[in-house]
Coordinates of C-alpha atoms in Angstrom, one line a residue:
M1 CA 85.2 47.5 91.7
V2 CA 81.6 45.0 91.7
S3 CA 83.0 42.3 94.6
S4 CA 80.1 40.2 94.6
V5 CA 76.9 40.3 92.8
P6 CA 75.1 42.9 92.2
W7 CA 71.3 41.8 94.1
L8 CA 70.0 44.7 95.4
A9 CA 70.7 46.9 91.9
V10 CA 70.0 44.5 90.0
A11 CA 66.6 43.6 91.4
S12 CA 65.7 46.3 91.3
L13 CA 66.4 46.8 88.4
A14 CA 64.3 43.8 87.5
S15 CA 61.7 45.5 89.5
G16 CA 61.1 47.8 86.8
I17 CA 61.3 46.0 83.5
I18 CA 58.6 43.4 85.0
S19 CA 56.9 46.8 85.9
L20 CA 57.4 48.1 82.1
G21 CA 56.6 44.4 80.8
F22 CA 53.1 44.7 83.1
M23 CA 52.7 48.1 82.4
R24 CA 52.5 48.1 78.2
Y25 CA 50.1 44.3 79.4
L26 CA 48.3 47.1 80.1
W27 CA 48.1 50.2 77.6
S28 CA 45.4 48.9 75.9
Y29 CA 43.2 48.9 78.9
R30 CA 43.5 53.0 79.0
G31 CA 40.1 53.4 78.8
R32 CA 38.6 51.5 80.7
L33 CA 37.4 53.4 84.1
G34 CA 40.7 53.5 86.3
G35 CA 43.0 52.7 83.4
R36 CA 45.0 55.4 82.5
F37 CA 45.4 55.9 86.3
F38 CA 46.0 52.3 86.8
V39 CA 49.1 52.6 84.3
A40 CA 49.9 55.4 85.0
T41 CA 51.2 54.0 88.7
I42 CA 52.8 51.2 87.3
G43 CA 54.5 53.5 85.2
C44 CA 55.4 55.1 88.7
E45 CA 57.5 51.9 89.9
A46 CA 58.5 51.4 86.8
L47 CA 60.5 55.1 87.0
W48 CA 61.3 54.5 90.5
S49 CA 62.6 51.1 90.1
L50 CA 64.9 51.1 87.2
S51 CA 66.1 55.5 88.2
Y52 CA 67.5 53.7 91.6
G53 CA 69.0 50.2 90.5
L54 CA 70.8 52.4 87.5
A55 CA 72.1 54.9 91.1
L56 CA 73.1 52.2 92.6
F57 CA 76.0 51.9 90.2
V58 CA 77.0 55.5 90.1
F59 CA 79.8 56.9 92.8
D60 CA 79.7 60.0 91.5
P61 CA 78.9 62.5 94.4
A62 CA 76.5 65.2 92.8
L63 CA 75.9 63.0 89.9
R64 CA 74.3 59.9 92.3
E65 CA 72.4 63.2 94.3
A66 CA 70.8 63.9 90.9
F67 CA 69.6 61.0 90.9
E68 CA 67.4 61.0 93.9
I69 CA 65.1 63.8 91.2
P70 CA 63.2 60.7 89.1
I71 CA 63.4 59.0 92.7
W72 CA 61.8 61.3 94.5
I73 CA 59.1 61.8 91.2
G74 CA 58.4 58.6 91.2
I75 CA 57.4 58.2 95.1
N76 CA 55.5 61.4 94.5
F77 CA 53.2 60.6 92.1
I78 CA 52.3 57.6 92.7
G79 CA 49.9 58.3 95.1
V80 CA 49.0 60.6 92.8
F81 CA 47.9 58.6 90.3
F82 CA 46.6 55.2 93.2
L83 CA 44.6 57.4 94.9
A84 CA 42.3 59.1 91.5
F85 CA 42.3 55.3 90.1
A86 CA 40.8 54.0 93.0
L87 CA 38.9 57.1 92.9
E88 CA 37.6 56.5 89.0
Y89 CA 37.4 52.7 89.6
T90 CA 35.0 52.8 92.8
G91 CA 32.8 55.4 91.1
R92 CA 34.1 58.6 93.0
G93 CA 35.2 60.6 88.6
N94 CA 34.0 63.3 90.0
V95 CA 36.1 63.2 92.7
L96 CA 38.9 63.7 90.1
R97 CA 37.5 67.2 89.1
S98 CA 36.9 68.8 92.5
K99 CA 39.1 71.7 94.3
V100 CA 40.5 69.0 96.7
M101 CA 42.4 67.1 94.3
G102 CA 43.6 70.3 92.2
G103 CA 45.1 71.0 95.8
V104 CA 46.8 67.7 96.0
V105 CA 47.9 68.0 92.6
S106 CA 48.9 71.5 93.4
L107 CA 50.9 69.9 96.6
Q108 CA 52.2 66.8 95.0
V109 CA 54.4 69.1 92.3
L110 CA 55.5 71.6 95.7
H111 CA 56.8 68.5 97.1
T112 CA 58.9 67.7 94.0
L113 CA 60.1 71.5 92.9
V114 CA 61.3 70.6 96.7
V115 CA 63.6 68.3 96.5
V116 CA 64.9 68.9 92.4
T117 CA 66.0 72.3 94.4
N118 CA 67.4 70.6 97.6
P119 CA 70.8 71.5 97.3
L120 CA 70.3 75.1 97.2
H121 CA 68.6 75.5 100.3
Q122 CA 67.9 71.6 102.2
I123 CA 65.0 71.2 103.8
A124 CA 64.1 68.5 102.1
W125 CA 67.9 66.3 103.3
S126 CA 71.8 67.3 104.0
G127 CA 73.9 65.8 104.5
Y128 CA 74.3 63.9 101.6
R129 CA 77.1 61.3 101.2
I130 CA 77.5 57.8 99.2
E131 CA 79.0 54.8 102.0
P132 CA 79.3 51.6 99.6
T133 CA 77.7 48.6 100.4
Y134 CA 77.8 45.8 99.1
G135 CA 80.3 47.1 96.1
L136 CA 76.8 49.8 95.5
A137 CA 76.7 53.2 95.8
T138 CA 74.4 53.9 98.8
V139 CA 74.1 57.5 100.5
V140 CA 73.1 58.5 104.0
Y141 CA 71.2 61.5 104.3
A142 CA 69.7 63.7 107.3
H143 CA 66.2 63.8 106.3
Q144 CA 64.5 66.9 107.4
P145 CA 60.9 67.8 107.7
W146 CA 59.9 68.4 104.7
L147 CA 61.2 65.4 103.7
F148 CA 58.3 63.8 106.4
V149 CA 56.1 66.4 105.1
N150 CA 56.5 64.9 101.5
A151 CA 56.2 61.4 102.6
A152 CA 53.4 61.3 105.0
G153 CA 51.5 62.6 102.0
F154 CA 52.7 59.7 99.9
I155 CA 51.4 57.9 102.4
L156 CA 48.1 59.0 103.0
M157 CA 47.7 59.4 99.2
I158 CA 47.9 55.5 99.2
A159 CA 45.7 54.8 102.5
V160 CA 42.9 56.6 101.2
A161 CA 43.1 55.3 98.2
S162 CA 43.2 51.3 99.7
F163 CA 40.5 52.4 102.0
L164 CA 38.4 53.3 99.3
L165 CA 38.9 49.5 97.6
A166 CA 38.2 47.7 100.9
D167 CA 35.1 49.8 101.1
T168 CA 34.3 48.2 98.2
V169 CA 35.1 45.0 99.7
F170 CA 32.5 44.8 102.0
S171 CA 29.6 47.4 100.6
Y172 CA 28.9 45.1 97.3
G173 CA 29.5 41.3 98.2
P174 CA 31.5 39.0 96.4
L175 CA 30.9 40.5 92.3
Y176 CA 34.0 42.8 93.0
R177 CA 35.5 41.3 96.2
T178 CA 38.8 39.9 95.5
Q179 CA 39.5 42.0 92.5
A180 CA 39.3 45.2 94.5
A181 CA 40.9 43.2 97.9
A182 CA 43.8 41.8 95.8
I183 CA 44.1 45.9 95.8
A184 CA 44.1 47.3 98.3
V185 CA 46.6 44.8 99.5
S186 CA 48.9 45.3 98.3
P187 CA 50.2 48.2 98.8
I188 CA 50.8 47.0 101.9
F189 CA 53.9 44.9 100.7
P190 CA 56.1 48.1 99.6
G191 CA 54.9 49.6 101.7
L192 CA 56.2 48.5 104.6
P193 CA 59.9 49.1 103.9
F194 CA 59.9 52.2 102.4
L195 CA 58.9 53.3 106.6
L196 CA 61.7 51.0 107.8
W197 CA 63.9 53.2 105.8
L198 CA 62.1 56.5 106.2
A199 CA 62.3 55.7 110.1
E200 CA 66.1 55.3 109.9
V201 CA 65.7 51.3 111.2
G202 CA 67.4 48.7 110.0
A203 CA 71.2 48.2 108.9
T204 CA 74.0 51.0 109.0
P205 CA 73.6 52.7 105.6
P206 CA 69.7 52.1 105.9
L207 CA 69.1 50.7 102.4
N208 CA 65.4 51.6 100.7
L209 CA 64.2 48.0 99.8
T210 CA 61.1 49.5 98.6
P211 CA 61.9 48.5 94.6
L212 CA 62.3 44.8 95.5
L213 CA 59.3 44.8 96.7
F214 CA 57.1 45.7 93.8
P215 CA 57.1 42.2 91.5
I216 CA 55.0 41.2 95.1
H217 CA 52.7 44.3 94.4
L218 CA 52.8 43.3 91.0
A219 CA 52.1 39.8 91.8
F220 CA 48.5 40.7 93.6
D221 CA 47.8 43.6 90.3
M222 CA 48.5 40.7 88.0
Y223 CA 46.0 38.6 89.7
A224 CA 43.6 40.9 90.0
F225 CA 43.9 41.6 86.4
F226 CA 44.0 38.4 84.4
S227 CA 42.4 36.0 87.1
R228 CA 39.5 38.7 88.2
D229 CA 38.3 41.2 85.2
M230 CA 39.8 43.5 87.2
F231 CA 38.4 46.1 83.8
E232 CA 35.6 44.5 82.9
M233 CA 34.1 44.4 86.1
V234 CA 34.1 47.7 87.5
P235 CA 32.8 48.9 90.6
A236 CA 32.4 52.3 89.2
A237 CA 29.7 50.6 87.6
R238 CA 28.1 49.7 90.2
R239 CA 28.6 52.2 92.6
I240 CA 26.5 54.2 89.5
A241 CA 24.0 52.6 89.6
D242 CA 22.7 52.8 93.3
R243 CA 22.9 57.1 92.7
A244 CA 21.5 56.4 89.3
A245 CA 18.0 53.7 90.6
I246 CA 17.5 57.3 93.1
D247 CA 17.7 59.8 91.6
N248 CA 16.8 58.3 88.1
L249 CA 13.3 56.6 89.5
G250 CA 11.1 59.9 88.8
S251 CA 9.4 59.8 92.5
A252 CA 11.3 62.0 95.3
V253 CA 13.2 59.5 97.6
V254 CA 14.0 60.2 100.8
I255 CA 16.0 57.7 103.6
V256 CA 16.4 58.4 106.9
D257 CA 19.3 57.1 110.3
S258 CA 16.9 55.2 113.4
G259 CA 17.0 59.1 114.9
R260 CA 14.5 60.4 111.3
R261 CA 17.7 62.4 110.3
I262 CA 17.8 62.5 105.7
I263 CA 21.2 60.9 105.1
E264 CA 19.8 60.3 101.8
C265 CA 17.4 62.8 99.4
N266 CA 17.3 62.4 95.3
E267 CA 16.7 66.4 93.8
E268 CA 13.2 64.9 92.6
A269 CA 12.7 64.6 97.1
A270 CA 14.9 67.9 97.3
L271 CA 12.1 70.6 95.4
L272 CA 9.4 67.7 97.9
L273 CA 11.5 68.9 101.6
D274 CA 11.5 72.5 99.6
A275 CA 15.3 72.6 100.5
P276 CA 18.5 72.3 98.7
R277 CA 19.8 69.1 99.2
D278 CA 22.9 70.0 100.7
E279 CA 21.1 71.6 103.1
A280 CA 18.2 68.4 104.1
L281 CA 21.3 66.1 104.5
G282 CA 21.8 66.0 108.2
S283 CA 18.4 67.5 109.1
R284 CA 15.5 66.2 111.1
L285 CA 12.0 64.7 109.0
E286 CA 9.3 66.0 110.3
T287 CA 10.9 69.7 110.2
H288 CA 10.2 69.3 106.2
L289 CA 7.5 66.6 106.3
D290 CA 5.4 66.9 109.7
D291 CA 2.7 64.5 108.6
V292 CA 4.9 62.0 107.7
D293 CA 5.5 58.9 110.4
P294 CA 8.4 57.0 108.7
G295 CA 7.1 53.7 110.6
G296 CA 4.0 53.8 110.1
D297 CA 0.9 54.1 107.3
N298 CA 0.3 57.6 105.5
A299 CA -2.5 59.0 103.4
P300 CA -1.9 60.8 101.0
I301 CA 0.0 64.0 101.4
T302 CA -0.1 67.4 99.3
R303 CA 2.2 70.1 98.4
R304 CA 2.2 73.3 96.2
R305 CA 4.6 73.2 93.8
D306 CA 5.2 75.6 90.8
G307 CA 1.8 77.3 92.4
R308 CA -0.4 73.9 91.6
K309 CA -1.5 71.1 94.6
R310 CA 0.6 68.3 93.8
T311 CA -0.4 64.6 95.4
Y312 CA 1.5 61.9 96.5
A313 CA 1.5 58.3 98.0
V314 CA 3.4 58.0 100.4
T315 CA 4.9 54.5 100.5
T316 CA 7.8 53.8 103.5
S317 CA 10.0 51.0 104.0
P318 CA 12.3 49.8 107.0
L319 CA 16.3 49.3 106.8
T320 CA 18.2 46.6 108.3
D321 CA 21.4 45.9 108.9
A322 CA 22.5 42.3 108.4
S323 CA 21.9 40.9 112.3
G324 CA 17.7 42.7 111.8
T325 CA 18.3 45.6 113.3
A326 CA 16.8 48.3 111.7
V327 CA 18.9 51.1 110.8
G328 CA 16.4 53.2 109.8
D329 CA 14.0 54.0 106.5
T330 CA 13.6 54.0 102.9
I331 CA 10.6 56.9 102.5
V332 CA 8.7 57.5 98.1
F333 CA 7.2 59.7 98.0
Q334 CA 4.9 58.7 94.4
D335 CA 3.4 62.3 92.4
I336 CA -0.4 60.6 91.8
T337 CA -1.9 64.2 91.3
E338 CA -3.1 63.5 87.6
Q339 CA -3.4 59.2 88.4
R340 CA -5.9 61.9 91.2
R341 CA -7.6 63.7 88.5
R342 CA -8.3 60.3 86.2
E343 CA -9.9 58.7 88.4
Q344 CA -12.3 61.9 89.4
R345 CA -13.5 62.1 85.8
L346 CA -14.2 58.6 85.0
A347 CA -16.3 58.2 88.4
V348 CA -18.4 60.9 87.4
L349 CA -17.9 60.5 83.0
N350 CA -19.1 56.8 84.1
R351 CA -21.7 58.4 86.4
V352 CA -23.1 60.5 83.0
L353 CA -22.4 57.0 80.9
R354 CA -24.6 54.7 83.4
H355 CA -27.4 57.2 84.8
N356 CA -28.0 60.6 82.5
L357 CA -27.8 59.7 79.7
R358 CA -28.3 55.3 79.9
N359 CA -31.6 56.9 81.1
D360 CA -32.1 60.0 78.8
L361 CA -31.5 57.0 75.8
N362 CA -33.9 54.8 77.5
V363 CA -36.5 57.3 76.5
V364 CA -35.8 58.5 73.5
T365 CA -35.6 54.5 72.3
G366 CA -38.5 55.1 73.7
Y367 CA -40.3 58.1 71.5
L368 CA -39.1 57.2 68.8
E369 CA -40.9 53.8 68.3
M370 CA -43.7 55.4 69.7
A371 CA -43.4 58.4 67.1
R372 CA -42.9 55.1 63.9
E373 CA -45.3 53.6 64.7
R374 CA -48.1 56.8 64.1
V375 CA -45.9 57.7 61.7
E376 CA -47.4 56.5 58.2
D377 CA -44.8 58.3 55.5
E378 CA -42.2 55.3 54.9
E379 CA -39.4 57.6 54.2
V380 CA -39.8 59.2 58.0
R381 CA -40.4 55.6 59.5
R382 CA -36.5 53.9 57.9
M383 CA -35.3 57.1 59.5
L384 CA -37.1 57.2 62.8
G385 CA -35.9 53.0 62.6
T386 CA -32.3 54.1 62.0
A387 CA -32.4 57.2 64.9
A388 CA -34.1 53.9 67.6
E389 CA -31.5 51.9 66.6
N390 CA -28.1 53.9 66.7
T391 CA -30.2 55.1 70.0
A392 CA -30.4 51.9 71.5
G393 CA -26.8 51.5 69.9
V394 CA -25.3 53.6 72.8
V395 CA -27.0 52.2 75.3
E396 CA -25.1 49.4 74.7
L397 CA -22.2 50.7 74.2
G398 CA -22.8 52.0 77.8
E399 CA -23.7 48.7 79.3
K400 CA -20.2 47.4 77.9
A401 CA -18.7 50.6 80.4
R402 CA -20.7 48.8 82.8
H403 CA -19.1 45.4 82.4
V404 CA -16.0 47.2 82.5
E405 CA -16.9 48.0 85.8
R406 CA -17.8 45.2 87.5
A407 CA -14.5 43.6 85.7
L408 CA -12.5 46.2 87.6
D409 CA -14.0 45.2 91.2
A410 CA -14.1 42.3 90.7
D411 CA -10.2 42.1 90.0
G412 CA -9.7 42.3 93.6
E413 CA -11.6 39.8 94.5
E414 CA -9.1 36.4 95.5
P415 CA -9.9 33.4 93.2
T416 CA -11.1 29.9 94.0
A417 CA -11.0 26.5 92.0
V418 CA -14.1 27.2 89.5
A419 CA -16.1 24.6 86.9
L420 CA -15.5 25.6 83.2
R421 CA -19.0 23.2 82.5
P422 CA -21.4 24.7 84.1
L423 CA -20.6 28.1 83.8
L424 CA -20.3 27.6 80.6
E425 CA -23.5 27.2 80.0
G426 CA -25.6 29.0 82.5
I427 CA -23.9 31.6 80.3
A428 CA -25.6 29.6 77.1
D429 CA -28.1 30.0 78.6
D430 CA -28.3 33.8 79.5
L431 CA -27.8 34.4 76.2
V432 CA -29.0 32.4 73.2
E433 CA -33.1 33.1 73.9
P434 CA -36.2 30.4 73.4
G435 CA -37.5 29.6 70.2
S436 CA -34.4 32.2 68.3
N437 CA -31.7 29.8 66.1
G438 CA -28.3 31.4 68.2
E439 CA -26.8 27.7 69.4
I440 CA -24.2 28.1 72.0
R441 CA -23.0 24.3 72.5
V442 CA -20.4 23.8 75.3
D443 CA -17.5 20.5 75.3
V444 CA -15.5 20.7 77.6
P445 CA -15.1 18.2 79.9
G446 CA -16.8 18.4 83.2
D447 CA -13.6 18.0 85.6
A448 CA -12.2 21.0 84.0
T449 CA -11.1 23.2 86.5
V450 CA -9.5 27.0 86.8
R451 CA -7.6 29.7 88.9
A452 CA -10.4 32.3 88.8
T453 CA -11.9 35.2 89.9
P454 CA -16.4 33.1 89.1
A455 CA -17.3 37.1 87.8
L456 CA -14.8 37.8 85.6
L457 CA -14.6 34.7 83.8
E458 CA -17.6 34.8 83.4
I459 CA -17.4 38.6 82.2
V460 CA -14.5 37.0 79.8
F461 CA -16.4 34.0 78.5
E462 CA -20.3 36.2 78.6
N463 CA -18.5 38.4 76.1
L464 CA -16.4 36.2 73.7
L465 CA -19.2 34.5 73.2
E466 CA -22.5 37.6 72.7
N467 CA -19.7 38.7 70.2
A468 CA -20.0 35.3 68.2
L469 CA -23.2 35.6 67.8
V470 CA -23.1 39.3 67.2
H471 CA -21.0 38.8 64.1
D472 CA -22.5 36.4 62.3
P473 CA -24.5 36.9 59.4
S474 CA -26.5 33.3 58.8
D475 CA -29.3 32.7 60.1
S476 CA -28.5 30.8 62.7
S477 CA -25.3 31.9 64.6
S478 CA -23.5 29.1 66.7
A479 CA -20.5 29.4 68.8
T480 CA -19.1 26.8 70.2
V481 CA -15.9 25.9 73.6
R482 CA -14.4 23.6 73.3
P483 CA -10.5 22.3 74.6
A484 CA -7.9 23.5 72.0
E485 CA -5.5 22.3 70.7
G486 CA -2.1 21.8 71.4
D487 CA -0.5 21.9 74.0
A488 CA -0.8 24.4 76.6
D489 CA 1.9 25.5 78.8
E490 CA 2.4 22.9 82.1
G491 CA -0.1 24.3 84.6
F492 CA -2.5 25.9 82.7
L493 CA -5.4 25.1 80.7
A494 CA -6.2 25.8 76.9
I495 CA -9.8 26.8 76.0
E496 CA -10.8 27.8 72.6
V497 CA -13.8 29.8 71.7
A498 CA -14.7 29.1 67.6
D499 CA -17.6 30.4 65.5
E500 CA -18.5 30.6 61.9
G501 CA -18.7 34.4 61.7
S502 CA -17.8 37.1 58.8
G503 CA -14.2 37.5 61.6
I504 CA -13.8 40.1 64.3
P505 CA -12.6 43.9 62.1
E506 CA -9.0 43.8 61.7
H507 CA -8.5 48.0 63.0
E508 CA -10.7 46.5 66.4
L509 CA -8.1 43.9 67.1
A510 CA -5.4 46.0 66.0
V511 CA -5.5 48.8 68.5
L512 CA -5.4 45.7 71.5
D513 CA -2.1 46.1 70.7
E514 CA -1.5 49.4 70.7
T515 CA -2.5 52.7 73.9
G516 CA -5.2 54.4 72.3
E517 CA -8.7 53.2 71.7
T518 CA -10.7 53.4 67.7
A519 CA -14.3 53.9 67.0
L520 CA -16.0 51.0 68.2
E521 CA -18.7 48.8 65.9
H522 CA -22.2 48.4 68.0
G523 CA -20.0 47.8 70.8
S524 CA -17.9 44.9 70.1
G525 CA -14.9 46.7 70.6
L526 CA -14.8 47.6 73.9
G527 CA -16.2 43.8 74.4
L528 CA -12.7 42.9 73.2
W529 CA -11.1 45.3 75.7
I530 CA -13.1 43.5 78.9
V531 CA -11.4 40.3 76.8
T532 CA -8.1 41.3 77.2
W533 CA -8.4 42.9 80.8
G534 CA -9.8 40.2 82.8
V535 CA -8.1 37.5 81.1
D536 CA -5.2 39.2 81.7
S537 CA -6.0 39.9 85.2
L538 CA -6.7 36.1 85.2
A539 CA -2.6 35.8 84.5
G540 CA -3.7 34.0 81.6
T541 CA -3.2 34.7 77.8
V542 CA -5.1 35.2 74.5
D543 CA -5.0 35.1 71.1
F544 CA -7.2 36.2 68.3
A545 CA -7.7 34.3 65.2
V546 CA -9.8 35.3 62.2
S547 CA -10.0 33.1 58.8
E548 CA -12.6 33.2 56.2
R549 CA -14.3 30.5 58.4
G550 CA -14.5 32.6 61.4
T551 CA -13.4 33.7 64.6
S552 CA -10.7 31.6 66.7
V553 CA -10.1 32.9 70.2
T554 CA -8.1 30.8 73.1
L555 CA -7.1 31.6 76.2
E556 CA -5.4 30.0 78.4
L557 CA -6.2 30.1 81.8
P558 CA -4.0 28.8 85.1
T559 CA -5.0 25.4 86.8
P560 CA -5.8 25.3 90.8
D561 CA -2.7 23.8 91.3
E562 CA -0.7 25.7 89.1
A563 CA -2.3 29.4 90.3
A564 CA -2.3 28.1 94.0
A565 CA 2.4 26.8 93.1
S566 CA 3.2 30.3 91.4
E567 CA 0.8 32.5 93.4
G568 CA 3.0 36.0 93.4
Q569 CA 5.0 35.4 90.7
E570 CA 4.3 36.7 87.3
R571 CA 4.5 34.6 84.3
P572 CA 5.8 35.6 81.2
D573 CA 4.5 36.3 77.8
A574 CA 3.5 33.5 76.0

């Protein structure tokens, strides 16, 4: 008979019911990272608590000992599932499919078989007998060595899982800190009474109060789940992202410690090091790359891969801890082979275009003009004139290419404050020849100033105004430069270049939004590229508008104050 309220059994059963309720609530999250194993962990706690609570009412020795089987199944597999949860939750899911994890599961299955068959060999416990306490069927038995081995494995798995979660607390900052800390700390509360019971410390007979502490453990888990979006912000995403950031970078990345030992590298780097990644880790950098200095300036290096020479730009950056102490270096090797080849080809083509082709075409143009003057046949004169005109167009295209080179060279110069009106008036004087019908009106205030590279800004407006004059079919071509209507973005000055010509061909505007080039009409398309590249280099924006009244080009350029305040920051596209 139960002489008083069976608080031990009631508390254990209540703990099991709470676990089942929490497990039911978590069921819909079983598909999230770590969710299925976390649910299984709570399920094992419920099995342990309910089995222990019911067993306390059973006084038949054989049946009472049979209740030890579900109790120890719960004990053995709590550790397995909690470890699996920690691995998947923190982004180490690959370990779940490893031989090591397979060995852990096999060992726990073996422990369970030993418990099930213990009445036959008694290597887990012996002397099993009932000694009622508080009117309940508490038991006493001698703990044999296998029981300690079994318990040690269970405790070790819980400790490893808690360590993985604690590592997340210290590694990933506040983003996952609270929920990971709560889950890592929660096993301590049921763990302490289990250790006391295992060491047979306390009342006689020793009571296993572990199930009674599960509600405190669950309270921490519930806090992580309900208050910290436990399955919404999963540390695995951060860990996988860190790994993917290196692996998917597209460049070889090597990380060395302060002793220049390789502590991390991606597969691309392993190809450069000419060693499998596992073999490269732990080796010294100079073993593979004796011409790279992590702490100095490095010239591009050349290596042979797949029978071809590849050139790599080497960039190094120091790694420091929270106190600023240098702990290593990150070395990035960017394959610039194709870039180098393109630069060489462009240099050769540029020399041919600027020198050989231009000089030869100038000679051809001269002879065509001479021949045209000496030929009396009008049809032949017309053909020679067309040839001379087309040849002059190619020469003009060469001049445009020279402007492109000037624009690219000017991009590296330091920008300064530039007064627009004197610059525009100078361009207008150069483009409009005395006695011609062309006109450029500069209606820009005298105090209008932008921050720009003067040479690059001049090239931009020169091409815009030249394009406006050339494509005006009227006898008196004109262009106007004036402040644009409407408000510009804060810190920027909007300037409009307008003409009354036939408008820029649609295909030449369309190609500016594409990655390739199309046929150019009289070099104007190349001029538009110069404008686009130039304005982009000046940290501004350009907008083309074509209507029946002509073409309007609106430039937004940074003012000196804005450019100085936002130096080093990229301006979003307007």
